[in-house]
CSV table of C-alpha atoms in Angstrom, one decimal:
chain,number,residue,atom,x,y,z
A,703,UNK,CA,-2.4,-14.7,-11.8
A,704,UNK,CA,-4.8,-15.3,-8.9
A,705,UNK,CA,-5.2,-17.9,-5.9
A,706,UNK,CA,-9.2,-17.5,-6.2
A,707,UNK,CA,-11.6,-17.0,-8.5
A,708,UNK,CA,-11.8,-14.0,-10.7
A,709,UNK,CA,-14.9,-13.1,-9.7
A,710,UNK,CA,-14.1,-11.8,-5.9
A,711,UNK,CA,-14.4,-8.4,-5.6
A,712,UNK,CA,-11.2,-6.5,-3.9
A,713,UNK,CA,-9.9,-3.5,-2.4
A,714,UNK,CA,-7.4,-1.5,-3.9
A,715,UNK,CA,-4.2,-1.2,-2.0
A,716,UNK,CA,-3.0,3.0,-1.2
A,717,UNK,CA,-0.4,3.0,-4.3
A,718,UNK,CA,-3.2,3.4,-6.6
A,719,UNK,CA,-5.2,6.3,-4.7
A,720,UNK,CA,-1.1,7.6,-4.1
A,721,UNK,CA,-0.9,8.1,-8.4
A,722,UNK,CA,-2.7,11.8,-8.9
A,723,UNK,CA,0.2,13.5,-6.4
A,724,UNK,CA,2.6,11.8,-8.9
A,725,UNK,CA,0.8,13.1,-11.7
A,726,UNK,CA,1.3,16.4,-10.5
A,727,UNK,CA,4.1,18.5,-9.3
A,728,UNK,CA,3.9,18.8,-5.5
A,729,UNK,CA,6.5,16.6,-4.9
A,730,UNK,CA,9.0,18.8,-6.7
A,731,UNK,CA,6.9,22.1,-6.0
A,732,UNK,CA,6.9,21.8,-2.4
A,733,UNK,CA,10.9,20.4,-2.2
A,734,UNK,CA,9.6,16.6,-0.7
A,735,UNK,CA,12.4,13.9,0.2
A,736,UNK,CA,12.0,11.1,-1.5
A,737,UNK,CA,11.3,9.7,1.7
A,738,UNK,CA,8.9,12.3,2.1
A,739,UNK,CA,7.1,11.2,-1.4
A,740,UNK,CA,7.2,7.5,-0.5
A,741,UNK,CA,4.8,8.5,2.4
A,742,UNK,CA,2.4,9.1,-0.1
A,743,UNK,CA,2.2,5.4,-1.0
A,744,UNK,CA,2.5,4.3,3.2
A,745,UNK,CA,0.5,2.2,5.7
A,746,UNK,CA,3.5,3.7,7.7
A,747,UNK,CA,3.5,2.0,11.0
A,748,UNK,CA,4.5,5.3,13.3
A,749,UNK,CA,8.1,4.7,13.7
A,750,UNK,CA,10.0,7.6,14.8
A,751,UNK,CA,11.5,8.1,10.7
A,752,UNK,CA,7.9,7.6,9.6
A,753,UNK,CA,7.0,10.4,12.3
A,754,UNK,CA,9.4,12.5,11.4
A,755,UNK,CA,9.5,12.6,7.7
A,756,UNK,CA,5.6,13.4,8.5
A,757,UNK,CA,6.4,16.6,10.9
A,758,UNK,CA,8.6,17.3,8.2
A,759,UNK,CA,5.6,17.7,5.5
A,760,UNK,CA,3.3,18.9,7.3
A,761,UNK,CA,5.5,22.3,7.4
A,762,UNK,CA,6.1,21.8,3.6
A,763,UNK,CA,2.8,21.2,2.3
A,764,UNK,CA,-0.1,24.2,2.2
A,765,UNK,CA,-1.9,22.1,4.4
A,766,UNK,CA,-2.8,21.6,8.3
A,767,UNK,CA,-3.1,18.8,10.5
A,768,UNK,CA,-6.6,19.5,11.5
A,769,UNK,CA,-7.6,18.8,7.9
A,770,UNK,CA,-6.8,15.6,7.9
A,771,UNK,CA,-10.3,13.8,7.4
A,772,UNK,CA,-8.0,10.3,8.8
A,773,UNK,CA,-9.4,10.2,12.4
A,774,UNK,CA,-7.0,11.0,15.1
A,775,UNK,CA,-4.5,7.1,16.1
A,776,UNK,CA,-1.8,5.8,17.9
A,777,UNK,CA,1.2,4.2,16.0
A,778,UNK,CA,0.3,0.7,14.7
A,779,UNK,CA,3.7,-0.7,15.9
A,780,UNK,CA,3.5,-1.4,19.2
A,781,UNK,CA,6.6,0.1,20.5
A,782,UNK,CA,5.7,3.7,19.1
A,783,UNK,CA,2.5,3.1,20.8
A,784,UNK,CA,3.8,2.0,23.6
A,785,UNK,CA,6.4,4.6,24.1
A,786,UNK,CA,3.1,7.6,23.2
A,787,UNK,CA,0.9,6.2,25.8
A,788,UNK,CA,3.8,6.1,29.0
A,789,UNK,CA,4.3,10.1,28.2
A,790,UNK,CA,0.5,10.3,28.1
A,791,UNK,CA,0.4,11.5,24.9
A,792,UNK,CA,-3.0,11.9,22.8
A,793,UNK,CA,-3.5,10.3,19.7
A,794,UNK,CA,-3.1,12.8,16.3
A,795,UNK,CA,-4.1,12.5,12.8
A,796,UNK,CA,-0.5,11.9,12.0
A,797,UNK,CA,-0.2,8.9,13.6
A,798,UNK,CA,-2.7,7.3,11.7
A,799,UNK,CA,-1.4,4.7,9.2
A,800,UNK,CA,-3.1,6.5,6.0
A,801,UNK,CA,-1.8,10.3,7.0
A,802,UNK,CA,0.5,10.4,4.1
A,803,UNK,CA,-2.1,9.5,1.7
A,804,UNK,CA,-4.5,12.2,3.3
A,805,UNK,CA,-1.8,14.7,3.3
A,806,UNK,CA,-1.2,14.1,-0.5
A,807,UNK,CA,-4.9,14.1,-1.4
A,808,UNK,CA,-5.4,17.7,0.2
A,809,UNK,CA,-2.3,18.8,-1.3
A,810,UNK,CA,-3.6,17.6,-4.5
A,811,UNK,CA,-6.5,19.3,-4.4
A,812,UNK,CA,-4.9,23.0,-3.5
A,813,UNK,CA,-2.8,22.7,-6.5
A,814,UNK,CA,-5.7,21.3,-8.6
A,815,UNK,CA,-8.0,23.9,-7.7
A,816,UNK,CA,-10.7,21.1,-6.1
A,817,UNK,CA,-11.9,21.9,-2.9
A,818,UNK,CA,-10.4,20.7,-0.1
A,819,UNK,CA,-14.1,20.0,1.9
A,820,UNK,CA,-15.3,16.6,1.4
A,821,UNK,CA,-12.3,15.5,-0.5
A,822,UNK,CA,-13.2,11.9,0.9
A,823,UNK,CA,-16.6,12.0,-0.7
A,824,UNK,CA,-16.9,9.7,-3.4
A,825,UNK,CA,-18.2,12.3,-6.5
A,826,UNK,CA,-15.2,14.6,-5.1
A,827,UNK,CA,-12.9,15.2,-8.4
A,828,UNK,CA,-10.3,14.1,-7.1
A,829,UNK,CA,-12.2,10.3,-5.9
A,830,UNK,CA,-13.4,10.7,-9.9
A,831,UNK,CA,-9.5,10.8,-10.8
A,832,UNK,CA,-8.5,8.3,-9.0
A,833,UNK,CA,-11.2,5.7,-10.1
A,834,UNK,CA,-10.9,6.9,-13.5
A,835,UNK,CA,-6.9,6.1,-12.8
A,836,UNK,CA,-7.8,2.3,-11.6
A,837,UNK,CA,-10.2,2.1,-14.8
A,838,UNK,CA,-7.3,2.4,-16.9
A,839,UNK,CA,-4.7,0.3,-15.0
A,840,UNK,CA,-7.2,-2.5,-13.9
A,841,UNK,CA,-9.2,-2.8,-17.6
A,842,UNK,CA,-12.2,-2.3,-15.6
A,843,UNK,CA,-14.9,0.1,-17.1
A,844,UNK,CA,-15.8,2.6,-13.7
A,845,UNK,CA,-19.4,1.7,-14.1
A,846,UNK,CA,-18.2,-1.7,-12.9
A,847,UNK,CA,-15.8,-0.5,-9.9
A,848,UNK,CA,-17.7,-1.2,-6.6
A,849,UNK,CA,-17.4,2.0,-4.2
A,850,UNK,CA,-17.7,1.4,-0.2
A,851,UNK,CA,-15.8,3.2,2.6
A,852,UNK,CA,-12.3,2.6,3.8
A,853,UNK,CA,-11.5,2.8,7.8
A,854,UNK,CA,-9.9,6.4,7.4
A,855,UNK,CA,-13.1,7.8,5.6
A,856,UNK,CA,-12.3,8.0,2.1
A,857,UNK,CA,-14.0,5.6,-0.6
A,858,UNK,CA,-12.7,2.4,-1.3
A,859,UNK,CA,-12.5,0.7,-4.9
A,860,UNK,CA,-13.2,-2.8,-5.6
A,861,UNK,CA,-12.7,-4.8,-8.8
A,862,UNK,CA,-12.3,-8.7,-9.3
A,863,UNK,CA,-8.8,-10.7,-7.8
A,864,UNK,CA,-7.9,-11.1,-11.8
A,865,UNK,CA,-8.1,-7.2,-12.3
A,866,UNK,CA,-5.9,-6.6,-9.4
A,867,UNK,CA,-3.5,-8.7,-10.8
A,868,UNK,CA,-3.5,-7.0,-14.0
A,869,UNK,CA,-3.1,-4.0,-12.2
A,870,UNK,CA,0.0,-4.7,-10.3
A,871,UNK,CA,1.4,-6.0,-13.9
A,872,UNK,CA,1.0,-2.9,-15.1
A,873,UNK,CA,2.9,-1.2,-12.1
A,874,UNK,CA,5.5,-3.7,-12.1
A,875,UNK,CA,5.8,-3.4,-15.8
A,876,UNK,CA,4.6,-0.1,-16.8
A,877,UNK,CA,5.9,-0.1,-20.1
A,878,UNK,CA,2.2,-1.8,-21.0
A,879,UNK,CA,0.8,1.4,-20.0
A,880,UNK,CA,-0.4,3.6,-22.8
A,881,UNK,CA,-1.0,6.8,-21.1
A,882,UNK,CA,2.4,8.3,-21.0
A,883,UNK,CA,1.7,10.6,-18.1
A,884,UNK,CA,0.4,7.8,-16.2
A,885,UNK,CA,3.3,5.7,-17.3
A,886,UNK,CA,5.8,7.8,-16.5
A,887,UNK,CA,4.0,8.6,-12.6
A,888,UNK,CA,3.7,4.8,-11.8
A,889,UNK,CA,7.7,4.6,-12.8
A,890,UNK,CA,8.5,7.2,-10.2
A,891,UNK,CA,6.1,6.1,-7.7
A,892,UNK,CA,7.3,2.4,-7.7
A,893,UNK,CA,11.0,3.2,-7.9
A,894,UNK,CA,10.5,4.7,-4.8
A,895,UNK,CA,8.9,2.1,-2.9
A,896,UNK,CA,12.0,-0.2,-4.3
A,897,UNK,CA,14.4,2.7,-3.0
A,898,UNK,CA,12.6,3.4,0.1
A,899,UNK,CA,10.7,0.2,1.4
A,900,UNK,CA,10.7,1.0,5.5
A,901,UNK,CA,8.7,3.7,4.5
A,902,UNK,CA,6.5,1.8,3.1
A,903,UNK,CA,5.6,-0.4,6.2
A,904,UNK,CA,8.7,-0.9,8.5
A,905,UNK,CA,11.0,-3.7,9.4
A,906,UNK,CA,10.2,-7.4,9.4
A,907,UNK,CA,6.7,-6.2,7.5
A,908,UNK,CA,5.9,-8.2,4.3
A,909,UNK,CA,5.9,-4.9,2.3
A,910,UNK,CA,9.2,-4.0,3.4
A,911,UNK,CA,10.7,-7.4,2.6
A,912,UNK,CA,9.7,-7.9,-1.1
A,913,UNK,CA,9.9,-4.1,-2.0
A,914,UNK,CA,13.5,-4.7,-0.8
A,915,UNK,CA,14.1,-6.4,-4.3
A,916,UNK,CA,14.1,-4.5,-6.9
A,917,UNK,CA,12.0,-7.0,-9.0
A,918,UNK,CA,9.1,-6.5,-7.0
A,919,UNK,CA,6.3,-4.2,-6.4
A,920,UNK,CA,3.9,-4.9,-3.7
A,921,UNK,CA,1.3,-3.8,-1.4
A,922,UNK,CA,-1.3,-4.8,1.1
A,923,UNK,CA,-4.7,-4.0,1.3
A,924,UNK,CA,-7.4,-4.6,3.8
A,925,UNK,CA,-9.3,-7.4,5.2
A,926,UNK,CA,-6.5,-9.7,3.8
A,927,UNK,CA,-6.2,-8.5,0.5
A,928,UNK,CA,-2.4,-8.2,-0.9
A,929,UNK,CA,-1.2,-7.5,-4.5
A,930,UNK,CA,2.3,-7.9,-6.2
A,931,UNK,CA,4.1,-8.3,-9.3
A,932,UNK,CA,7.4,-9.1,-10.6
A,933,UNK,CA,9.0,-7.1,-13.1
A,934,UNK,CA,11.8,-9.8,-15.0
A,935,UNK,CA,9.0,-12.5,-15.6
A,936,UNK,CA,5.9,-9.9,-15.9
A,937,UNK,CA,3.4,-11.3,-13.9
A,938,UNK,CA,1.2,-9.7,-11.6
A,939,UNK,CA,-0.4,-11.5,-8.5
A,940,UNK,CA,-3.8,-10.5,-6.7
A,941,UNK,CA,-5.0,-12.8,-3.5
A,942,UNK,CA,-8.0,-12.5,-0.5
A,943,UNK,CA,-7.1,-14.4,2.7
A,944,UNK,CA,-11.4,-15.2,3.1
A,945,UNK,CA,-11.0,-14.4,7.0
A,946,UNK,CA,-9.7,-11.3,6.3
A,947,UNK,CA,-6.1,-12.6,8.0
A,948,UNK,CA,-2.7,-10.9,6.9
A,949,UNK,CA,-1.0,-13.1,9.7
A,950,UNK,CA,-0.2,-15.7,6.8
A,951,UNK,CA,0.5,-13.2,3.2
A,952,UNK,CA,4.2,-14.7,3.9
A,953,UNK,CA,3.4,-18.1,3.7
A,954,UNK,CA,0.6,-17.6,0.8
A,955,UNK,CA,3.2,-15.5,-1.2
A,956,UNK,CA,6.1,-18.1,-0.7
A,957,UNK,CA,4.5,-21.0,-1.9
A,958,UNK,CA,3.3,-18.5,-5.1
A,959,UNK,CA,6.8,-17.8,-5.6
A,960,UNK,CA,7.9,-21.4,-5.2
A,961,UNK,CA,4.9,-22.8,-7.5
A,962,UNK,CA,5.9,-20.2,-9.9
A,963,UNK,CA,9.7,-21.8,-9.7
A,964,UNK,CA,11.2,-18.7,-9.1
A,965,UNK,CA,14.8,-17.7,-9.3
A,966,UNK,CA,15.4,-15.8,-6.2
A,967,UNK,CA,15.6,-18.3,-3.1
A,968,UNK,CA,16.5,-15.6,-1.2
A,969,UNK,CA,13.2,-13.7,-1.1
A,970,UNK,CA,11.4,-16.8,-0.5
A,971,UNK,CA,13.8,-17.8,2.9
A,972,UNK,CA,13.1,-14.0,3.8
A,973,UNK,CA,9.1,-14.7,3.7
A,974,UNK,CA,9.3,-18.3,5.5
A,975,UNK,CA,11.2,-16.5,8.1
A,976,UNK,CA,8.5,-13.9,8.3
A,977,UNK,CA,5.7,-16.2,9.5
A,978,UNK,CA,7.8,-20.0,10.2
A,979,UNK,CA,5.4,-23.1,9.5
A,980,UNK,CA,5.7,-24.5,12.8
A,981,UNK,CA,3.4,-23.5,15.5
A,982,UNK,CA,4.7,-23.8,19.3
A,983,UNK,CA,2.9,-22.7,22.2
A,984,UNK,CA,4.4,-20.7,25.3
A,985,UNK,CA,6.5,-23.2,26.5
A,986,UNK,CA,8.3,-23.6,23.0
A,987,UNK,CA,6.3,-26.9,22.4
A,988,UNK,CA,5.5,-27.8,19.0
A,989,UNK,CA,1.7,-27.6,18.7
A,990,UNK,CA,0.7,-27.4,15.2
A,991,UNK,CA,2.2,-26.2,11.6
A,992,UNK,CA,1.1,-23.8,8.6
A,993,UNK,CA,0.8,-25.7,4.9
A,994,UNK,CA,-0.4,-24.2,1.8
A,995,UNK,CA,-2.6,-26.5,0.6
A,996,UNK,CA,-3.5,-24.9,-2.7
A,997,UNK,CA,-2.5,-24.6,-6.5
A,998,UNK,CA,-1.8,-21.6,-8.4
A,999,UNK,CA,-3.9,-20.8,-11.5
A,1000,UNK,CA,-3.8,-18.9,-14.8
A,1001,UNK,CA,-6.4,-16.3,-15.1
């Protein structure tokens, strides 16, 4: 399903570019928690377990920090941050929301035998696998996949808003996968993100709250693009905020899950307390309110 027309092109959330180190055996290889692995999949937000779990890969993995084509950050949370810049501390690679992906793309490469220099260019083989990876699960031919460049370097894959939601069908449901390898990698890799959802984002983050019920896989994307499906009733769900906002995914996605009449109030309640419809100002004064104001199609 989609809240816009099929046509809009979208980015592809990290889960996707996360599949080729669940196709292969560095996870197991290289003895990774499975909070560890979940990293993979992250826009962590630099909370001391995301931090951690990273210095803990980092002496795991045949791979160095300084490799790390992810420019050097702070923490996205603003306590981390916070807490960095009062010791004075400089910014690393690590800390940058997308150093799990990075870390499992170099990995990736050593045990593939690709090189490791330019891994974030876009006719690197392992940029080729994963687009030939969101071919498959998308039902977009890659001649048709737009290419641009994501804000940590690597190339960035958009395909229409109905695509993305077939996508996320097929990772909520992945029985309706053919390739068994694949099949069996997007199992893992979203069982995880069930099991393991702080890792994923952190607390009172949208990702966190749906992929703390196990019916749901989810993921945002950038400029206020967010994907999820639901595995009882398979159906996947692909929407654009047109400003490029994330401020209201809770709001968008409740009114979805309400439209869509479904049976879990309590994931609903948990989004509407995310983001609450009514507005105040700094002296706790009502000032305005947030109403979804438009109908859900079939695509």
């Amino acid at each position: 399903m989609s809240t816009n027309r099929g046509s809009l092109h979208c980015d592809v959330p990290k889960p996707i570019q996360a599949l080729p180190a669940f196709l292969s055996d560095i996870i197991t290889k290289y003895g990774l928690t499975e909070e560890e692995a979940t990293l993979l999949t992250a826009s962590h937000r630099g909370e001391e377990y995301h931090i951690v779990a990273l210095e803990s890969m980092l002496k795991k993995l045949p791979i160095k920090e300084e490799e790390l084509f992810c420019p050097p950050s702070y923490p996205l949370n603003a306590n981390p941050r916070d807490a960095m810049l009062r010791k004075r501390l400089e910014k690393r690679r690590l800390y940058h929301n997308c150093a799990g992906k990075h870390m499992g793309f170099l990995t990736v490469c050593r045990e593939m035998g690709f090189p490791t220099e330019g891994y974030w260019e876009i006719h690197h083989p392992l940029q080729q696998q994963i687009l030939t990876i969101l071919s498959e699960l998308s039902n977009v031919p890659v001649s048709d996949i737009k290419v641009g460049t994501d804000g940590c370097g690597v190339p960035v894959f958009a395909i229409p808003l109905k695509n993305m939601a077939i996508t996320y069908l097929k990772l909520s449901s992945p029985e309706l996968i053919d390739n068994s390898d694949l099949k069996r990698a997007v199992k893992r890799m979203t069982g995880l993100m069930n099991k393991h959802p702080r890792i994923v984002a952190s607390e009172k983050f949208i990702c966190t709250t749906l992929l703390e019920y196990s019916n749901i896989v989810a993921k945002g994307g950038a400029q206020g693009v967010y994907c999820f499906g639901l595995k009882k009733e398979r159906l996947g769900f692909a929407l654009k905020v047109a400003n490029g906002s994330e401020d209201v995914w809770p709001n968008i996605i409740a009114s979805i899950l309400e439209q869509i009449n479904y049976s879990n109030s309590d994931t609903i309640n948990r989004l509407r307390e995310l983001k609450p419809a009514i507005i105040k100002n700094d002296g706790g004064v009502e000032v305005g309110s947030i109403r979804e104001v438009f109908t859900l199609s079939r695509i």
